[in-house]
Amino acid sequence: MDREWGDGKADPAVFNPAQFDPEQWVRAAQAAGAKYLVLVAKHHDGFCLFPTRETKYGVASSPWRNGQGDVVREVAAACRKHGLRFGVYLSPWDRHEPVYKDAAAYDTHYAHQVEELASRYGELTEFWLDGAGSEGHVYDFTRYIRTLRTYQPNTMIFADVGLLPYADIRWVGNEDGTANEENWNVVDAYQILRWRPAEADTPLRDGQWFWHPTPRTS
């Protein structure tokens, strides 16, 4: 769609990858020295790369695999085959889901999706929570994490300090893949001193996380 963040209005018919090859992704990650892979199961546009009972907006409504496909399952299987650990990213912000405007109703919707991801795909090494776009929305993170921990007691949880004070990993504060020299791993949140190492994320492209027909150049 030639954009970084979808608006939740894209037709699912546009999702029909002809050369889907998760094993190539896994081999490339391993060649780069990665120990685990985190797949975006749902980004801010709300399009789900896994079948979910919570919405039809995703692979279930796409022509890919005749609507029977599951990107998360195939990537998880490729990771297990090649000995790479696996994790998922499930965006709290959802620009498509109609119940998002009702915080309590959306809490139920999101918790159910957490349960689906946590119970279907084997061990998850990391669960990624991204707070982008969530300004002004109140989430029941306690409920989400209790649901996650029911099925995945050892999963590392990534979140910004302000978004979820009891996460295991925190954002480094930039998307340049770097950490300042004085980057302390101990964080005092709500009078609780916790060891929380930072994760330094960065896109493979110049300022772009997603594919574009014409990539930016420096």
XYZ file of N, CA and C in Angstrom:
654
model
N 0.818 -1.220 0.000
C 0.000 0.000 0.000
C 0.852 1.270 0.000
N 2.188 1.117 -0.013
C 3.117 2.251 -0.062
C 2.890 3.239 1.083
N 2.765 2.716 2.284
C 2.624 3.566 3.463
C 3.221 2.845 4.664
N 3.612 3.612 5.671
C 4.197 3.021 6.868
C 3.126 2.497 7.818
N 2.121 3.309 8.102
C 1.035 2.886 8.982
C -0.266 2.803 8.195
N -0.891 1.635 8.190
C -2.182 1.496 7.535
C -3.265 2.183 8.354
N -4.374 2.509 7.699
C -5.476 3.204 8.377
C -6.632 2.268 8.705
N -6.463 0.967 8.452
C -7.522 0.021 8.762
C -8.605 -0.069 7.717
N -8.390 0.558 6.558
C -9.408 0.584 5.508
C -9.004 -0.207 4.266
N -7.824 -0.774 4.273
C -7.364 -1.516 3.089
C -8.215 -2.763 2.874
N -8.482 -3.068 1.638
C -9.236 -4.266 1.277
C -8.366 -5.494 1.534
N -8.835 -6.490 2.291
C -8.043 -7.702 2.521
C -7.594 -8.392 1.236
N -8.276 -8.100 0.125
C -7.911 -8.730 -1.145
C -6.508 -8.359 -1.602
N -5.947 -7.264 -1.068
C -4.601 -6.875 -1.499
C -3.547 -7.812 -0.909
N -3.922 -8.599 0.111
C -2.947 -9.505 0.724
C -2.994 -10.850 0.017
N -2.010 -11.073 -0.840
C -1.940 -12.344 -1.571
C -0.510 -12.575 -2.043
N 0.418 -12.793 -1.098
C 1.823 -12.941 -1.479
C 2.058 -14.186 -2.323
N 2.718 -13.999 -3.439
C 2.935 -15.109 -4.378
C 4.194 -15.906 -4.053
N 5.121 -15.303 -3.295
C 6.391 -15.971 -3.013
C 6.661 -16.007 -1.509
N 5.640 -16.281 -0.749
C 5.753 -16.350 0.712
C 6.710 -17.473 1.105
N 7.790 -17.124 1.807
C 8.827 -18.112 2.124
C 9.395 -17.829 3.513
N 8.694 -18.229 4.570
C 9.176 -17.931 5.922
C 10.508 -18.587 6.253
N 10.810 -19.703 5.615
C 12.103 -20.324 5.889
C 13.255 -19.435 5.414
N 13.046 -18.709 4.324
C 14.083 -17.776 3.860
C 14.270 -16.662 4.879
N 13.165 -16.179 5.478
C 13.270 -15.146 6.522
C 14.102 -15.662 7.688
N 13.799 -16.878 8.106
C 14.478 -17.460 9.263
C 15.960 -17.661 8.972
N 16.279 -18.174 7.789
C 17.687 -18.370 7.432
C 18.440 -17.046 7.399
N 17.776 -16.004 6.883
C 18.413 -14.682 6.830
C 18.651 -14.135 8.234
N 17.671 -14.327 9.122
C 17.827 -13.863 10.506
C 18.974 -14.590 11.189
N 19.060 -15.887 10.975
C 20.146 -16.660 11.575
C 21.502 -16.233 11.026
N 21.552 -15.958 9.730
C 22.809 -15.526 9.118
C 23.282 -14.200 9.693
N 22.335 -13.389 10.156
C 22.671 -12.102 10.767
C 23.036 -12.242 12.243
N 22.890 -13.447 12.782
C 23.248 -13.677 14.171
C 22.098 -13.617 15.142
N 20.875 -13.508 14.642
C 19.706 -13.425 15.524
C 19.475 -14.749 16.239
N 19.003 -14.648 17.471
C 18.673 -15.835 18.263
C 17.175 -16.104 18.277
N 16.394 -15.070 18.015
C 14.945 -15.261 17.932
C 14.344 -14.240 16.986
N 13.135 -14.529 16.519
C 12.432 -13.696 15.553
C 11.089 -13.284 16.143
N 10.747 -12.001 16.026
C 9.449 -11.505 16.493
C 8.625 -11.110 15.271
N 7.515 -11.787 15.059
C 6.650 -11.531 13.905
C 5.525 -10.580 14.275
N 5.276 -9.605 13.413
C 4.138 -8.704 13.616
C 2.868 -9.447 13.225
N 2.126 -9.926 14.223
C 0.885 -10.651 13.964
C -0.261 -9.707 13.644
N -0.201 -8.495 14.207
C -1.174 -7.450 13.903
C -0.527 -6.108 14.171
N -0.524 -5.234 13.160
C 0.006 -3.887 13.349
C -1.154 -2.934 13.608
N -0.875 -1.636 13.585
C -1.877 -0.649 13.995
C -3.111 -0.606 13.098
N -2.993 -1.121 11.877
C -4.145 -1.100 10.969
C -5.178 -2.168 11.316
N -4.834 -3.092 12.226
C -5.794 -4.098 12.670
C -5.862 -5.350 11.825
N -5.103 -5.395 10.706
C -5.131 -6.565 9.823
C -4.382 -7.717 10.492
N -5.048 -8.837 10.692
C -4.481 -9.966 11.425
C -3.863 -10.984 10.472
N -2.624 -11.344 10.706
C -1.949 -12.340 9.896
C -2.191 -13.757 10.408
N -3.179 -13.899 11.267
C -3.570 -15.206 11.795
C -5.093 -15.261 11.843
N -5.696 -16.429 11.722
C -7.154 -16.521 11.846
C -7.557 -16.281 13.297
N -8.538 -15.435 13.494
C -8.987 -15.075 14.831
C -10.500 -15.029 14.865
N -11.071 -15.484 15.960
C -12.519 -15.437 16.090
C -13.019 -14.021 16.377
N -12.101 -13.097 16.612
C -12.475 -11.739 17.010
C -12.799 -10.817 15.845
N -12.302 -11.127 14.656
C -12.541 -10.267 13.505
C -12.288 -11.045 12.219
N -12.931 -10.616 11.155
C -12.678 -11.197 9.838
C -11.640 -10.381 9.076
N -11.183 -9.283 9.681
C -10.245 -8.401 8.990
C -8.833 -8.967 9.096
N -8.475 -9.746 8.094
C -7.168 -10.374 8.108
C -7.064 -11.432 7.040
N -6.177 -12.383 7.256
C -5.922 -13.413 6.246
C -7.167 -14.241 5.939
N -8.075 -14.346 6.895
C -9.291 -15.138 6.668
C -10.163 -14.560 5.567
N -10.024 -13.261 5.295
C -10.818 -12.615 4.252
C -9.996 -12.318 3.003
N -8.785 -12.844 2.957
C -7.903 -12.590 1.818
C -7.936 -13.779 0.855
N -7.471 -13.582 -0.371
C -7.394 -14.708 -1.318
C -6.216 -15.640 -1.036
N -5.278 -15.212 -0.194
C -4.106 -16.030 0.102
C -4.519 -17.332 0.776
N -4.055 -18.432 0.249
C -4.398 -19.765 0.746
C -5.929 -19.968 0.793
N -6.644 -19.255 -0.101
C -8.109 -19.338 -0.151
C -8.754 -19.012 1.202
N -8.138 -18.075 1.913
C -8.687 -17.652 3.203
C -8.408 -18.613 4.340
N -7.615 -19.655 4.085
C -7.318 -20.668 5.110
C -5.889 -20.551 5.642
N -5.191 -19.503 5.246
C -3.787 -19.369 5.629
C -3.587 -18.835 7.032
N -2.378 -19.046 7.550
C -2.010 -18.572 8.879
C -0.518 -18.256 8.845
N -0.200 -16.978 8.664
C 1.196 -16.567 8.573
C 1.938 -16.892 9.869
N 1.295 -16.639 11.005
C 1.950 -16.875 12.290
C 2.342 -18.346 12.428
N 1.441 -19.235 12.063
C 1.733 -20.665 12.191
C 2.904 -21.082 11.297
N 2.934 -20.592 10.066
C 3.990 -20.992 9.151
C 5.347 -20.429 9.558
N 5.359 -19.212 10.086
C 6.631 -18.640 10.533
C 7.106 -19.337 11.805
N 6.178 -19.630 12.711
C 6.544 -20.360 13.926
C 7.133 -21.728 13.576
N 6.527 -22.401 12.610
C 7.019 -23.719 12.190
C 8.410 -23.615 11.574
N 8.638 -22.565 10.770
C 9.953 -22.370 10.155
C 11.015 -22.114 11.224
N 10.652 -21.353 12.247
C 11.596 -21.094 13.343
C 11.959 -22.389 14.055
N 10.953 -23.190 14.366
C 11.220 -24.454 15.064
C 12.086 -25.388 14.202
N 11.806 -25.411 12.920
C 12.561 -26.280 12.015
C 14.037 -25.925 11.999
N 14.338 -24.630 12.051
C 15.725 -24.178 11.924
C 16.365 -23.803 13.260
N 15.660 -24.048 14.356
C 16.255 -23.823 15.667
C 16.296 -22.379 16.123
N 15.419 -21.550 15.592
C 15.324 -20.152 16.003
C 14.128 -19.989 16.936
N 14.294 -19.223 17.994
C 13.168 -18.981 18.894
C 12.178 -18.025 18.230
N 10.950 -17.991 18.753
C 9.862 -17.276 18.087
C 9.095 -16.396 19.068
N 8.701 -15.226 18.591
C 7.870 -14.321 19.385
C 6.895 -13.579 18.493
N 5.963 -12.848 19.105
C 4.945 -12.126 18.336
C 4.776 -10.692 18.829
N 4.308 -9.864 17.932
C 3.980 -8.458 18.174
C 2.480 -8.327 17.902
N 1.732 -7.858 18.884
C 0.294 -7.639 18.723
C -0.002 -6.206 19.140
N -0.264 -5.355 18.171
C -0.461 -3.929 18.450
C -1.687 -3.687 19.323
N -1.539 -2.978 20.441
C -2.729 -2.595 21.213
C -3.624 -1.613 20.432
N -3.013 -0.654 19.759
C -3.779 0.294 18.949
C -4.332 -0.444 17.737
N -5.609 -0.231 17.445
C -6.261 -0.906 16.325
C -7.131 0.104 15.593
N -6.734 0.472 14.389
C -7.428 1.507 13.632
C -8.618 0.973 12.840
N -8.812 -0.342 12.863
C -9.937 -0.936 12.135
C -11.055 -1.376 13.061
N -10.727 -1.938 14.193
C -11.710 -2.586 15.060
C -12.749 -1.580 15.591
N -14.056 -1.792 15.291
C -15.099 -0.849 15.714
C -15.211 -0.693 17.231
N -14.919 -1.742 17.999
C -15.095 -1.646 19.451
C -13.929 -0.933 20.129
N -12.928 -0.513 19.364
C -11.778 0.152 19.981
C -12.204 1.378 20.783
N -13.240 2.065 20.329
C -13.679 3.273 21.024
C -14.316 2.978 22.378
N -14.677 1.738 22.607
C -15.221 1.301 23.895
C -14.116 0.528 24.622
N -13.457 1.168 25.574
C -12.258 0.588 26.191
C -12.524 -0.786 26.789
N -13.624 -0.941 27.504
C -13.915 -2.225 28.158
C -14.157 -3.322 27.129
N -14.911 -3.005 26.080
C -15.189 -3.993 25.042
C -13.906 -4.367 24.303
N -13.057 -3.371 24.068
C -11.811 -3.666 23.365
C -10.862 -4.479 24.235
N -10.882 -4.259 25.536
C -10.063 -5.079 26.436
C -10.382 -6.560 26.262
N -11.667 -6.880 26.151
C -12.078 -8.267 25.943
C -11.591 -8.770 24.582
N -11.776 -7.952 23.568
C -11.338 -8.293 22.214
C -9.838 -8.578 22.194
N -9.046 -7.691 22.761
C -7.596 -7.831 22.721
C -7.137 -9.017 23.569
N -7.721 -9.184 24.749
C -7.347 -10.309 25.617
C -7.613 -11.646 24.925
N -8.704 -11.717 24.165
C -8.996 -12.948 23.437
C -7.937 -13.209 22.370
N -7.463 -12.169 21.713
C -6.424 -12.357 20.708
C -5.091 -12.753 21.357
N -4.810 -12.189 22.523
C -3.621 -12.611 23.267
C -3.707 -14.108 23.560
N -4.882 -14.552 24.007
C -5.080 -15.969 24.324
C -4.860 -16.841 23.092
N -5.385 -16.393 21.951
C -5.216 -17.167 20.726
C -3.738 -17.333 20.374
N -3.004 -16.238 20.418
C -1.598 -16.296 20.060
C -0.778 -17.076 21.085
N -1.140 -16.945 22.344
C -0.371 -17.587 23.408
C -0.635 -19.082 23.510
N -1.759 -19.542 22.963
C -2.138 -20.949 23.146
C -1.984 -21.813 21.902
N -1.734 -21.195 20.748
C -1.745 -21.964 19.500
C -0.378 -22.283 18.901
N 0.629 -21.498 19.235
C 1.848 -21.523 18.425
C 3.101 -21.961 19.183
N 2.912 -22.675 20.259
C 4.065 -23.149 21.001
C 4.682 -22.054 21.853
N 5.888 -22.300 22.292
C 6.566 -21.359 23.197
C 6.864 -20.040 22.497
N 6.529 -18.939 23.179
C 6.838 -17.603 22.684
C 7.978 -17.031 23.520
N 9.047 -16.642 22.862
C 10.189 -16.086 23.577
C 9.932 -14.644 23.996
N 9.235 -13.885 23.146
C 8.964 -12.480 23.463
C 7.585 -12.089 22.965
N 6.918 -11.249 23.748
C 5.623 -10.682 23.359
C 5.789 -9.167 23.347
N 5.555 -8.573 22.182
C 5.853 -7.152 21.965
C 4.586 -6.306 22.070
N 4.612 -5.298 22.932
C 3.516 -4.332 23.070
C 4.033 -2.965 22.646
N 3.452 -2.395 21.623
C 3.874 -1.102 21.090
C 2.816 -0.055 21.437
N 3.232 1.010 22.093
C 2.267 2.017 22.528
C 1.964 3.092 21.510
N 2.579 3.033 20.341
C 2.375 4.076 19.342
C 0.899 4.237 19.004
N 0.432 5.477 18.958
C -0.946 5.767 18.590
C -1.949 5.583 19.699
N -1.483 5.234 20.887
C -2.405 4.901 21.973
C -2.712 6.073 22.902
N -2.241 7.253 22.577
C -2.427 8.398 23.443
C -3.905 8.611 23.780
N -4.210 8.667 25.067
C -5.579 8.920 25.504
C -6.422 7.678 25.692
N -5.941 6.520 25.245
C -6.706 5.287 25.407
C -6.194 4.528 26.632
N -7.119 4.042 27.446
C -6.754 3.304 28.654
C -6.936 1.811 28.395
N -5.866 1.044 28.605
C -5.892 -0.398 28.389
C -5.840 -1.127 29.739
N -6.437 -2.285 29.794
C -6.354 -3.128 30.986
C -5.168 -4.070 30.815
N -3.955 -3.532 30.978
C -2.764 -4.331 30.775
C -2.668 -5.470 31.775
N -3.185 -5.264 32.983
C -3.152 -6.337 33.970
C -3.884 -7.565 33.445
N -5.031 -7.343 32.814
C -5.790 -8.453 32.246
C -5.030 -9.114 31.108
N -4.436 -8.311 30.239
C -3.705 -8.869 29.101
C -2.572 -9.770 29.578
N -1.828 -9.268 30.559
C -0.651 -10.012 31.003
C -1.038 -11.256 31.780
N -2.112 -11.189 32.542
C -2.589 -12.396 33.224
C -2.993 -13.460 32.208
N -3.632 -13.028 31.125
C -4.007 -13.971 30.073
C -2.763 -14.581 29.436
N -1.804 -13.720 29.110
C -0.567 -14.195 28.491
C 0.163 -15.174 29.398
N 0.299 -14.823 30.679
C 1.060 -15.647 31.611
C 0.379 -16.987 31.902
N -0.914 -17.067 31.686
C -1.605 -18.346 31.867
C -1.046 -19.408 30.929
N -0.711 -18.969 29.715
C -0.236 -19.905 28.695
C 1.272 -19.818 28.468
N 1.851 -18.669 28.760
C 3.261 -18.435 28.466
C 3.948 -17.810 29.685
N 4.184 -18.597 30.726
C 4.738 -18.027 31.959
C 6.155 -17.492 31.822
N 6.881 -17.908 30.790
C 8.282 -17.506 30.666
C 8.544 -16.504 29.543
N 7.504 -16.041 28.876
C 7.681 -15.093 27.779
C 8.205 -13.750 28.283
N 9.203 -13.213 27.613
C 9.667 -11.863 27.910
C 8.666 -10.870 27.317
N 8.292 -9.876 28.092
C 7.338 -8.869 27.632
C 8.078 -7.575 27.354
N 7.917 -7.078 26.128
C 8.505 -5.786 25.765
C 7.440 -4.707 25.839
N 7.769 -3.595 26.468
C 6.870 -2.440 26.481
C 7.633 -1.224 26.983
N 7.165 -0.057 26.588
C 7.693 1.187 27.109
C 7.357 1.317 28.597
N 8.224 1.974 29.347
C 8.007 2.117 30.789
C 6.648 2.745 31.086
N 6.305 3.771 30.329
C 5.031 4.448 30.577
C 3.828 3.630 30.185
N 4.022 2.677 29.282
C 2.908 1.874 28.800
C 2.603 0.711 29.735
N 3.646 0.066 30.209
C 3.460 -1.085 31.072
C 4.634 -1.158 32.044
N 4.440 -0.750 33.281
C 5.577 -0.614 34.206
C 6.249 -1.915 34.602
N 5.602 -3.039 34.357
C 6.181 -4.291 34.829
C 6.646 -5.200 33.698
N 6.968 -4.617 32.563
C 7.508 -5.415 31.459
C 8.904 -5.909 31.800
N 9.367 -6.888 31.046
C 10.689 -7.470 31.265
C 11.775 -6.758 30.468
N 11.388 -6.198 29.308
C 12.317 -5.505 28.418
C 11.723 -4.141 28.109
N 12.542 -3.126 28.026
C 12.037 -1.786 27.740
C 12.633 -1.252 26.443
N 11.964 -0.248 25.892
C 12.435 0.405 24.674
C 13.675 1.233 24.976
N 14.632 1.234 24.064
C 15.871 1.973 24.270
C 15.658 3.476 24.104
N 14.572 3.880 23.443
C 14.269 5.312 23.308
C 14.476 5.879 21.921
N 14.911 5.047 20.967
C 15.076 5.507 19.587
C 14.915 4.305 18.668
N 14.889 4.581 17.369
C 14.810 3.507 16.382
C 16.045 3.509 15.488
N 17.178 3.877 16.096
C 18.450 3.917 15.390
C 19.294 2.678 15.654
N 18.789 1.779 16.520
C 19.546 0.578 16.847
C 20.717 0.838 17.776
N 20.688 1.960 18.509
C 21.797 2.316 19.394
C 21.293 2.590 20.807
N 22.210 2.497 21.745
C 21.919 2.846 23.139
C 22.962 3.844 23.616
N 22.528 4.838 24.387
C 23.480 5.785 24.950
C 24.428 5.079 25.905
N 25.596 5.663 26.112
C 26.574 5.038 27.011
C 25.985 4.851 28.408
N 25.268 5.855 28.881
C 24.619 5.746 30.190
C 23.193 5.244 29.985
N 23.091 3.973 29.785
C 21.803 3.333 29.546
C 21.616 2.259 30.612
N 20.975 2.652 31.696
C 20.894 1.764 32.853
C 19.843 0.679 32.653
N 20.145 -0.516 33.092
C 19.222 -1.634 32.966
C 18.293 -1.776 34.161
N 18.531 -0.973 35.186
C 17.648 -0.991 36.348
C 16.702 0.198 36.252
N 15.397 -0.068 36.331
C 14.387 0.979 36.211
C 13.539 1.006 37.479
N 13.348 2.200 38.034
C 12.514 2.369 39.222
C 11.135 2.834 38.762
N 10.189 1.919 38.706
C 8.829 2.241 38.278
C 7.860 1.925 39.407
N 7.114 2.934 39.832
C 6.124 2.745 40.889
C 6.768 2.188 42.169
N 7.957 2.745 42.499
C 8.693 2.352 43.698
C 9.111 0.880 43.685
N 9.175 0.298 42.514
C 9.639 -1.081 42.379
C 10.877 -1.074 41.491
N 12.010 -1.449 42.071
C 13.257 -1.462 41.335
C 13.381 -2.783 40.585
N 13.473 -2.696 39.258
C 13.499 -3.923 38.456
C 14.609 -3.878 37.426
N 15.168 -5.052 37.161
C 16.158 -5.208 36.092
C 15.417 -5.300 34.775
N 15.594 -4.285 33.937
C 14.877 -4.251 32.663
C 15.810 -3.815 31.553
N 16.508 -4.758 30.922
C 17.415 -4.380 29.836
C 16.651 -3.772 28.665
N 17.342 -2.910 27.931
C 16.721 -2.226 26.797
C 16.857 -3.033 25.517
N 15.847 -2.919 24.665
C 15.896 -3.512 23.335
C 16.052 -2.390 22.326
N 17.086 -2.490 21.493
C 17.389 -1.438 20.526
C 16.896 -1.867 19.150
N 15.767 -1.320 18.743
C 15.173 -1.713 17.465
C 15.570 -0.725 16.370
N 15.603 -1.224 15.145
C 15.922 -0.365 14.010
C 15.416 -1.022 12.729
N 14.911 -0.246 11.769
C 14.453 -0.839 10.499
C 15.632 -1.212 9.608
N 15.415 -2.182 8.745
C 16.441 -2.582 7.795
C 16.591 -1.561 6.677
N 15.531 -0.786 6.430
C 15.565 0.225 5.380
C 15.803 1.598 6.005
N 16.081 2.577 5.195
C 16.377 3.921 5.676
C 15.101 4.605 6.169
N 14.842 4.517 7.458
C 13.679 5.180 8.032
C 12.360 4.538 7.683
N 12.371 3.317 7.181
C 11.139 2.645 6.773
C 11.108 1.237 7.356
N 9.969 0.891 7.962
C 9.793 -0.445 8.508
C 9.195 -1.395 7.480
N 8.443 -0.854 6.536
C 7.708 -1.700 5.605
C 8.163 -1.482 4.179
N 7.816 -2.432 3.320
C 8.213 -2.370 1.929
C 7.520 -1.219 1.201
N 8.271 -0.534 0.334
C 7.726 0.507 -0.525
C 8.249 0.296 -1.946
N 7.431 0.607 -2.937
C 7.906 0.431 -4.317
C 9.189 1.211 -4.597
N 9.295 2.420 -4.015
C 10.482 3.237 -4.205
C 11.073 3.555 -2.841
N 12.060 2.801 -2.391
C 12.649 3.037 -1.071
C 13.285 4.416 -0.971
N 13.266 4.958 0.241
C 13.946 6.216 0.478
C 15.446 6.014 0.364
N 16.151 7.062 0.058
C 17.614 7.013 0.034
C 18.150 8.127 0.910
N 19.266 7.877 1.536
C 19.881 8.884 2.412
C 20.395 10.055 1.593
